[in-house]
PDB file of N, CA and C in Angstrom:
ATOM      1  N   MET A   1     -27.526  15.310 -85.943  1.00 51.00           N
ATOM      2  CA  MET A   1     -28.728  15.369 -85.153  1.00 51.00           C
ATOM      3  C   MET A   1     -29.709  14.298 -85.836  1.00 51.00           C
ATOM      4  N   ILE A   2     -30.254  13.368 -85.161  1.00 57.00           N
ATOM      5  CA  ILE A   2     -31.085  12.573 -85.686  1.00 57.00           C
ATOM      6  C   ILE A   2     -32.556  13.153 -85.988  1.00 57.00           C
ATOM      7  N   GLY A   3     -33.161  12.854 -87.226  1.00 62.00           N
ATOM      8  CA  GLY A   3     -34.056  13.250 -87.968  1.00 62.00           C
ATOM      9  C   GLY A   3     -34.020  14.941 -88.452  1.00 62.00           C
ATOM     10  N   MET A   4     -32.917  15.347 -88.846  1.00 70.00           N
ATOM     11  CA  MET A   4     -32.558  16.473 -89.511  1.00 70.00           C
ATOM     12  C   MET A   4     -33.117  16.209 -90.908  1.00 70.00           C
ATOM     13  N   ARG A   5     -34.044  17.030 -90.986  1.00 74.00           N
ATOM     14  CA  ARG A   5     -34.164  17.270 -92.759  1.00 74.00           C
ATOM     15  C   ARG A   5     -33.975  18.454 -93.453  1.00 74.00           C
ATOM     16  N   ARG A   6     -33.245  18.667 -94.833  1.00 78.00           N
ATOM     17  CA  ARG A   6     -33.200  19.774 -95.294  1.00 78.00           C
ATOM     18  C   ARG A   6     -34.199  19.723 -96.356  1.00 78.00           C
ATOM     19  N   CYS A   7     -34.369  21.244 -96.206  1.00 76.00           N
ATOM     20  CA  CYS A   7     -35.511  22.026 -96.951  1.00 76.00           C
ATOM     21  C   CYS A   7     -34.744  23.309 -97.939  1.00 76.00           C
ATOM     22  N   SER A   8     -34.886  22.934 -99.601  1.00 77.00           N
ATOM     23  CA  SER A   8     -34.687  23.982-100.272  1.00 77.00           C
ATOM     24  C   SER A   8     -35.978  24.768-101.426  1.00 77.00           C
ATOM     25  N   VAL A   9     -35.642  25.694-101.511  1.00 79.00           N
ATOM     26  CA  VAL A   9     -36.518  26.450-102.479  1.00 79.00           C
ATOM     27  C   VAL A   9     -35.956  27.280-103.615  1.00 79.00           C
ATOM     28  N   GLU A  10     -36.543  26.771-104.692  1.00 84.00           N
ATOM     29  CA  GLU A  10     -35.920  27.300-105.933  1.00 84.00           C
ATOM     30  C   GLU A  10     -37.091  28.048-106.391  1.00 84.00           C
ATOM     31  N   ILE A  11     -37.134  29.161-106.931  1.00 87.00           N
ATOM     32  CA  ILE A  11     -38.102  30.099-107.695  1.00 87.00           C
ATOM     33  C   ILE A  11     -37.955  30.021-109.127  1.00 87.00           C
ATOM     34  N   GLY A  12     -38.923  29.337-109.692  1.00 90.00           N
ATOM     35  CA  GLY A  12     -39.129  28.802-111.195  1.00 90.00           C
ATOM     36  C   GLY A  12     -38.732  30.374-112.216  1.00 90.00           C
ATOM     37  N   GLU A  13     -39.195  31.533-111.639  1.00 92.00           N
ATOM     38  CA  GLU A  13     -39.349  32.615-112.488  1.00 92.00           C
ATOM     39  C   GLU A  13     -38.938  33.843-111.535  1.00 92.00           C
ATOM     40  N   SER A  14     -38.712  34.827-112.570  1.00 94.00           N
ATOM     41  CA  SER A  14     -38.416  36.399-111.650  1.00 94.00           C
ATOM     42  C   SER A  14     -39.510  36.646-110.632  1.00 94.00           C
ATOM     43  N   VAL A  15     -39.163  37.252-109.689  1.00 94.00           N
ATOM     44  CA  VAL A  15     -40.270  37.960-109.121  1.00 94.00           C
ATOM     45  C   VAL A  15     -40.240  39.013-108.664  1.00 94.00           C
ATOM     46  N   ARG A  16     -38.789  39.833-108.921  1.00 95.00           N
ATOM     47  CA  ARG A  16     -38.477  41.146-108.810  1.00 95.00           C
ATOM     48  C   ARG A  16     -39.502  41.964-109.109  1.00 95.00           C
ATOM     49  N   GLY A  17     -39.877  42.928-108.137  1.00 95.00           N
ATOM     50  CA  GLY A  17     -41.042  43.893-107.942  1.00 95.00           C
ATOM     51  C   GLY A  17     -42.149  43.646-108.068  1.00 95.00           C
ATOM     52  N   GLU A  18     -42.558  42.195-107.873  1.00 94.00           N
ATOM     53  CA  GLU A  18     -43.779  41.411-108.133  1.00 94.00           C
ATOM     54  C   GLU A  18     -44.539  41.096-106.498  1.00 94.00           C
ATOM     55  N   ASP A  19     -45.716  41.291-106.630  1.00 96.00           N
ATOM     56  CA  ASP A  19     -46.546  40.731-105.472  1.00 96.00           C
ATOM     57  C   ASP A  19     -46.531  39.268-105.451  1.00 96.00           C
ATOM     58  N   VAL A  20     -46.370  38.739-104.280  1.00 95.00           N
ATOM     59  CA  VAL A  20     -45.900  37.283-104.428  1.00 95.00           C
ATOM     60  C   VAL A  20     -47.231  36.498-103.383  1.00 95.00           C
ATOM     61  N   PHE A  21     -47.999  35.835-103.807  1.00 95.00           N
ATOM     62  CA  PHE A  21     -48.637  35.146-102.814  1.00 95.00           C
ATOM     63  C   PHE A  21     -48.294  33.380-102.817  1.00 95.00           C
ATOM     64  N   ILE A  22     -47.991  33.080-101.522  1.00 93.00           N
ATOM     65  CA  ILE A  22     -47.661  31.803-101.210  1.00 93.00           C
ATOM     66  C   ILE A  22     -48.878  30.999-100.334  1.00 93.00           C
ATOM     67  N   VAL A  23     -49.134  29.939-101.274  1.00 90.00           N
ATOM     68  CA  VAL A  23     -50.282  29.049-100.584  1.00 90.00           C
ATOM     69  C   VAL A  23     -49.787  28.223 -99.884  1.00 90.00           C
ATOM     70  N   GLN A  24     -49.969  27.744 -98.789  1.00 85.00           N
ATOM     71  CA  GLN A  24     -48.929  26.381 -98.040  1.00 85.00           C
ATOM     72  C   GLN A  24     -50.213  25.933 -96.977  1.00 85.00           C
ATOM     73  N   SER A  25     -50.169  24.784 -97.362  1.00 78.00           N
ATOM     74  CA  SER A  25     -51.279  23.798 -96.634  1.00 78.00           C
ATOM     75  C   SER A  25     -50.849  23.459 -95.038  1.00 78.00           C
ATOM     76  N   GLY A  26     -51.579  23.131 -94.399  1.00 69.00           N
ATOM     77  CA  GLY A  26     -51.292  22.725 -92.983  1.00 69.00           C
ATOM     78  C   GLY A  26     -51.571  21.381 -92.643  1.00 69.00           C
ATOM     79  N   CYS A  27     -51.263  20.465 -93.577  1.00 73.00           N
ATOM     80  CA  CYS A  27     -51.213  18.976 -93.392  1.00 73.00           C
ATOM     81  C   CYS A  27     -49.871  18.893 -93.184  1.00 73.00           C
ATOM     82  N   GLY A  28     -49.738  17.730 -92.324  1.00 73.00           N
ATOM     83  CA  GLY A  28     -48.121  16.817 -92.150  1.00 73.00           C
ATOM     84  C   GLY A  28     -47.712  17.489 -90.771  1.00 73.00           C
ATOM     85  N   GLU A  29     -46.227  17.705 -90.830  1.00 78.00           N
ATOM     86  CA  GLU A  29     -45.664  18.327 -89.650  1.00 78.00           C
ATOM     87  C   GLU A  29     -45.894  19.549 -89.689  1.00 78.00           C
ATOM     88  N   VAL A  30     -46.279  20.253 -88.907  1.00 77.00           N
ATOM     89  CA  VAL A  30     -46.668  21.661 -88.531  1.00 77.00           C
ATOM     90  C   VAL A  30     -45.412  22.531 -88.449  1.00 77.00           C
ATOM     91  N   ASN A  31     -44.486  22.105 -87.714  1.00 81.00           N
ATOM     92  CA  ASN A  31     -43.185  22.660 -87.662  1.00 81.00           C
ATOM     93  C   ASN A  31     -42.350  22.716 -88.989  1.00 81.00           C
ATOM     94  N   ASP A  32     -42.465  21.674 -89.340  1.00 82.00           N
ATOM     95  CA  ASP A  32     -41.944  21.622 -90.951  1.00 82.00           C
ATOM     96  C   ASP A  32     -42.578  22.520 -91.725  1.00 82.00           C
ATOM     97  N   MET A  33     -43.709  22.296 -91.863  1.00 85.00           N
ATOM     98  CA  MET A  33     -44.757  23.360 -92.966  1.00 85.00           C
ATOM     99  C   MET A  33     -44.502  24.764 -92.555  1.00 85.00           C
ATOM    100  N   ILE A  34     -44.262  24.904 -91.198  1.00 86.00           N
ATOM    101  CA  ILE A  34     -44.020  26.554 -90.847  1.00 86.00           C
ATOM    102  C   ILE A  34     -42.362  26.963 -91.314  1.00 86.00           C
ATOM    103  N   MET A  35     -41.491  26.037 -91.345  1.00 87.00           N
ATOM    104  CA  MET A  35     -40.193  26.353 -91.762  1.00 87.00           C
ATOM    105  C   MET A  35     -40.129  26.318 -93.058  1.00 87.00           C
ATOM    106  N   GLU A  36     -40.848  25.436 -93.908  1.00 89.00           N
ATOM    107  CA  GLU A  36     -40.634  25.739 -95.447  1.00 89.00           C
ATOM    108  C   GLU A  36     -41.349  26.986 -95.748  1.00 89.00           C
ATOM    109  N   LEU A  37     -42.586  27.243 -94.915  1.00 91.00           N
ATOM    110  CA  LEU A  37     -43.064  28.303 -95.548  1.00 91.00           C
ATOM    111  C   LEU A  37     -42.100  29.961 -95.309  1.00 91.00           C
ATOM    112  N   LEU A  38     -41.535  29.931 -93.925  1.00 92.00           N
ATOM    113  CA  LEU A  38     -40.503  30.945 -93.932  1.00 92.00           C
ATOM    114  C   LEU A  38     -39.522  30.837 -94.869  1.00 92.00           C
ATOM    115  N   ILE A  39     -39.139  29.782 -95.303  1.00 91.00           N
ATOM    116  CA  ILE A  39     -37.589  29.520 -96.388  1.00 91.00           C
ATOM    117  C   ILE A  39     -38.419  29.968 -97.520  1.00 91.00           C
ATOM    118  N   MET A  40     -39.634  30.036 -98.031  1.00 92.00           N
ATOM    119  CA  MET A  40     -39.938  30.514 -99.147  1.00 92.00           C
ATOM    120  C   MET A  40     -40.216  32.027 -99.012  1.00 92.00           C
ATOM    121  N   ILE A  41     -40.701  32.490 -98.096  1.00 94.00           N
ATOM    122  CA  ILE A  41     -40.798  33.885 -97.946  1.00 94.00           C
ATOM    123  C   ILE A  41     -39.628  34.320 -97.813  1.00 94.00           C
ATOM    124  N   ASN A  42     -38.434  34.112 -97.384  1.00 94.00           N
ATOM    125  CA  ASN A  42     -37.259  34.734 -97.562  1.00 94.00           C
ATOM    126  C   ASN A  42     -36.502  34.737 -98.698  1.00 94.00           C
ATOM    127  N   ALA A  43     -36.824  33.355 -99.576  1.00 93.00           N
ATOM    128  CA  ALA A  43     -36.070  33.255-100.820  1.00 93.00           C
ATOM    129  C   ALA A  43     -36.797  34.200-101.686  1.00 93.00           C
ATOM    130  N   CYS A  44     -38.044  34.487-101.750  1.00 94.00           N
ATOM    131  CA  CYS A  44     -38.848  35.726-102.206  1.00 94.00           C
ATOM    132  C   CYS A  44     -38.479  36.883-102.119  1.00 94.00           C
ATOM    133  N   LYS A  45     -38.094  37.491-100.557  1.00 94.00           N
ATOM    134  CA  LYS A  45     -37.495  38.573-100.396  1.00 94.00           C
ATOM    135  C   LYS A  45     -36.166  38.762-100.934  1.00 94.00           C
ATOM    136  N   ILE A  46     -35.221  37.864-100.595  1.00 93.00           N
ATOM    137  CA  ILE A  46     -34.056  37.970-101.360  1.00 93.00           C
ATOM    138  C   ILE A  46     -34.052  37.913-102.880  1.00 93.00           C
ATOM    139  N   ALA A  47     -35.207  37.817-103.437  1.00 93.00           N
ATOM    140  CA  ALA A  47     -34.906  37.602-105.007  1.00 93.00           C
ATOM    141  C   ALA A  47     -35.920  38.904-105.302  1.00 93.00           C
ATOM    142  N   SER A  48     -36.056  39.777-104.394  1.00 94.00           N
ATOM    143  CA  SER A  48     -36.732  41.197-104.388  1.00 94.00           C
ATOM    144  C   SER A  48     -38.028  41.209-104.666  1.00 94.00           C
ATOM    145  N   ALA A  49     -38.690  40.614-104.369  1.00 95.00           N
ATOM    146  CA  ALA A  49     -40.155  40.601-104.466  1.00 95.00           C
ATOM    147  C   ALA A  49     -40.733  42.084-103.638  1.00 95.00           C
ATOM    148  N   SER A  50     -41.745  42.659-103.968  1.00 95.00           N
ATOM    149  CA  SER A  50     -42.132  43.637-103.661  1.00 95.00           C
ATOM    150  C   SER A  50     -42.939  43.338-102.436  1.00 95.00           C
ATOM    151  N   ARG A  51     -44.130  42.761-102.492  1.00 95.00           N
ATOM    152  CA  ARG A  51     -44.821  42.108-101.579  1.00 95.00           C
ATOM    153  C   ARG A  51     -44.638  40.787-101.291  1.00 95.00           C
ATOM    154  N   VAL A  52     -44.919  39.852-100.080  1.00 96.00           N
ATOM    155  CA  VAL A  52     -45.054  38.454-100.076  1.00 96.00           C
ATOM    156  C   VAL A  52     -45.877  38.424 -99.179  1.00 96.00           C
ATOM    157  N   THR A  53     -47.224  37.480 -99.405  1.00 95.00           N
ATOM    158  CA  THR A  53     -48.331  37.272 -98.663  1.00 95.00           C
ATOM    159  C   THR A  53     -48.247  35.438 -98.668  1.00 95.00           C
ATOM    160  N   ALA A  54     -48.620  35.068 -97.468  1.00 93.00           N
ATOM    161  CA  ALA A  54     -48.954  33.897 -97.080  1.00 93.00           C
ATOM    162  C   ALA A  54     -50.224  33.428 -96.919  1.00 93.00           C
ATOM    163  N   VAL A  55     -50.835  32.583 -97.414  1.00 90.00           N
ATOM    164  CA  VAL A  55     -52.107  32.116 -97.298  1.00 90.00           C
ATOM    165  C   VAL A  55     -52.034  30.877 -96.769  1.00 90.00           C
ATOM    166  N   ILE A  56     -52.523  30.419 -95.610  1.00 83.00           N
ATOM    167  CA  ILE A  56     -52.649  29.341 -95.180  1.00 83.00           C
ATOM    168  C   ILE A  56     -54.159  28.868 -94.896  1.00 83.00           C
ATOM    169  N   PRO A  57     -54.610  27.960 -95.702  1.00 77.00           N
ATOM    170  CA  PRO A  57     -56.256  27.794 -95.607  1.00 77.00           C
ATOM    171  C   PRO A  57     -56.570  27.138 -94.437  1.00 77.00           C
ATOM    172  N   CYS A  58     -55.832  26.447 -93.573  1.00 70.00           N
ATOM    173  CA  CYS A  58     -56.147  25.726 -92.533  1.00 70.00           C
ATOM    174  C   CYS A  58     -55.087  26.364 -91.559  1.00 70.00           C
ATOM    175  N   PHE A  59     -55.672  26.396 -89.853  1.00 65.00           N
ATOM    176  CA  PHE A  59     -54.793  26.752 -89.050  1.00 65.00           C
ATOM    177  C   PHE A  59     -54.477  25.469 -88.075  1.00 65.00           C
ATOM    178  N   PRO A  60     -53.014  24.989 -88.518  1.00 60.00           N
ATOM    179  CA  PRO A  60     -52.800  23.848 -87.791  1.00 60.00           C
ATOM    180  C   PRO A  60     -52.665  23.653 -86.280  1.00 60.00           C
ATOM    181  N   TYR A  61     -52.354  24.829 -85.602  1.00 62.00           N
ATOM    182  CA  TYR A  61     -52.288  24.858 -84.472  1.00 62.00           C
ATOM    183  C   TYR A  61     -53.815  25.328 -83.872  1.00 62.00           C
ATOM    184  N   ALA A  62     -54.879  25.630 -84.458  1.00 62.00           N
ATOM    185  CA  ALA A  62     -56.049  25.940 -83.928  1.00 62.00           C
ATOM    186  C   ALA A  62     -56.705  24.694 -83.295  1.00 62.00           C
ATOM    187  N   ARG A  63     -57.314  25.220 -82.148  1.00 60.00           N
ATOM    188  CA  ARG A  63     -57.637  24.082 -81.094  1.00 60.00           C
ATOM    189  C   ARG A  63     -58.920  23.842 -81.839  1.00 60.00           C
ATOM    190  N   GLN A  64     -59.552  22.557 -82.048  1.00 57.00           N
ATOM    191  CA  GLN A  64     -60.801  22.284 -82.563  1.00 57.00           C
ATOM    192  C   GLN A  64     -61.677  21.685 -81.339  1.00 57.00           C
ATOM    193  N   ASP A  65     -62.769  22.507 -81.385  1.00 58.00           N
ATOM    194  CA  ASP A  65     -63.631  21.971 -80.410  1.00 58.00           C
ATOM    195  C   ASP A  65     -64.371  20.787 -80.543  1.00 58.00           C
ATOM    196  N   LYS A  66     -64.522  19.735 -79.395  1.00 56.00           N
ATOM    197  CA  LYS A  66     -65.070  18.385 -79.749  1.00 56.00           C
ATOM    198  C   LYS A  66     -66.556  18.534 -79.270  1.00 56.00           C
ATOM    199  N   LYS A  67     -67.403  18.557 -79.921  1.00 54.00           N
ATOM    200  CA  LYS A  67     -68.813  18.407 -79.456  1.00 54.00           C
ATOM    201  C   LYS A  67     -68.867  17.147 -78.643  1.00 54.00           C
ATOM    202  N   ASP A  68     -69.641  17.581 -77.384  1.00 50.00           N
ATOM    203  CA  ASP A  68     -69.945  16.582 -76.762  1.00 50.00           C
ATOM    204  C   ASP A  68     -71.259  15.426 -77.045  1.00 50.00           C
ATOM    205  N   LYS A  69     -71.068  14.385 -76.717  1.00 48.00           N
ATOM    206  CA  LYS A  69     -71.974  13.340 -77.402  1.00 48.00           C
ATOM    207  C   LYS A  69     -73.526  14.141 -76.783  1.00 48.00           C
ATOM    208  N   VAL A  70     -74.203  13.599 -77.676  1.00 51.00           N
ATOM    209  CA  VAL A  70     -75.638  13.980 -77.401  1.00 51.00           C
ATOM    210  C   VAL A  70     -76.095  13.415 -76.221  1.00 51.00           C
ATOM    211  N   ASN A  71     -76.553  14.009 -75.264  1.00 52.00           N
ATOM    212  CA  ASN A  71     -77.034  13.500 -73.755  1.00 52.00           C
ATOM    213  C   ASN A  71     -78.353  13.132 -74.112  1.00 52.00           C
ATOM    214  N   LEU A  72     -78.679  11.776 -74.082  1.00 51.00           N
ATOM    215  CA  LEU A  72     -79.974  11.240 -74.109  1.00 51.00           C
ATOM    216  C   LEU A  72     -80.670  11.038 -72.736  1.00 51.00           C
ATOM    217  N   MET A  73     -81.760  11.548 -72.571  1.00 53.00           N
ATOM    218  CA  MET A  73     -82.425  11.367 -71.539  1.00 53.00           C
ATOM    219  C   MET A  73     -83.276  10.280 -71.374  1.00 53.00           C
ATOM    220  N   SER A  74     -83.123   9.505 -70.463  1.00 50.00           N
ATOM    221  CA  SER A  74     -84.198   8.249 -70.426  1.00 50.00           C
ATOM    222  C   SER A  74     -85.447   8.675 -69.721  1.00 50.00           C
ATOM    223  N   LEU A  75     -86.596   8.610 -70.038  1.00 50.00           N
ATOM    224  CA  LEU A  75     -87.698   8.681 -69.343  1.00 50.00           C
ATOM    225  C   LEU A  75     -88.075   7.856 -68.671  1.00 50.00           C
ATOM    226  N   VAL A  76     -88.339   7.709 -67.460  1.00 50.00           N
ATOM    227  CA  VAL A  76     -88.721   6.651 -66.657  1.00 50.00           C
ATOM    228  C   VAL A  76     -90.174   7.000 -66.447  1.00 50.00           C
TER     229      VAL A  76
END
């Protein structure tokens, strides 16, 4: 398939029995970011982490309300 990218995760230290916090930014391709996050969570669970908590400081799919331009009333 065209555009298929591969993602791999290597955990540099033992997480067995530990509480793991994964901080993932929301910039770039949102679907790729979510897949990377899920792969990291899966890798930690396979490595016997006690708990895995994902922290996403930005909500990439959240709708951002756009402020209307200030309506200037002309006085006649």
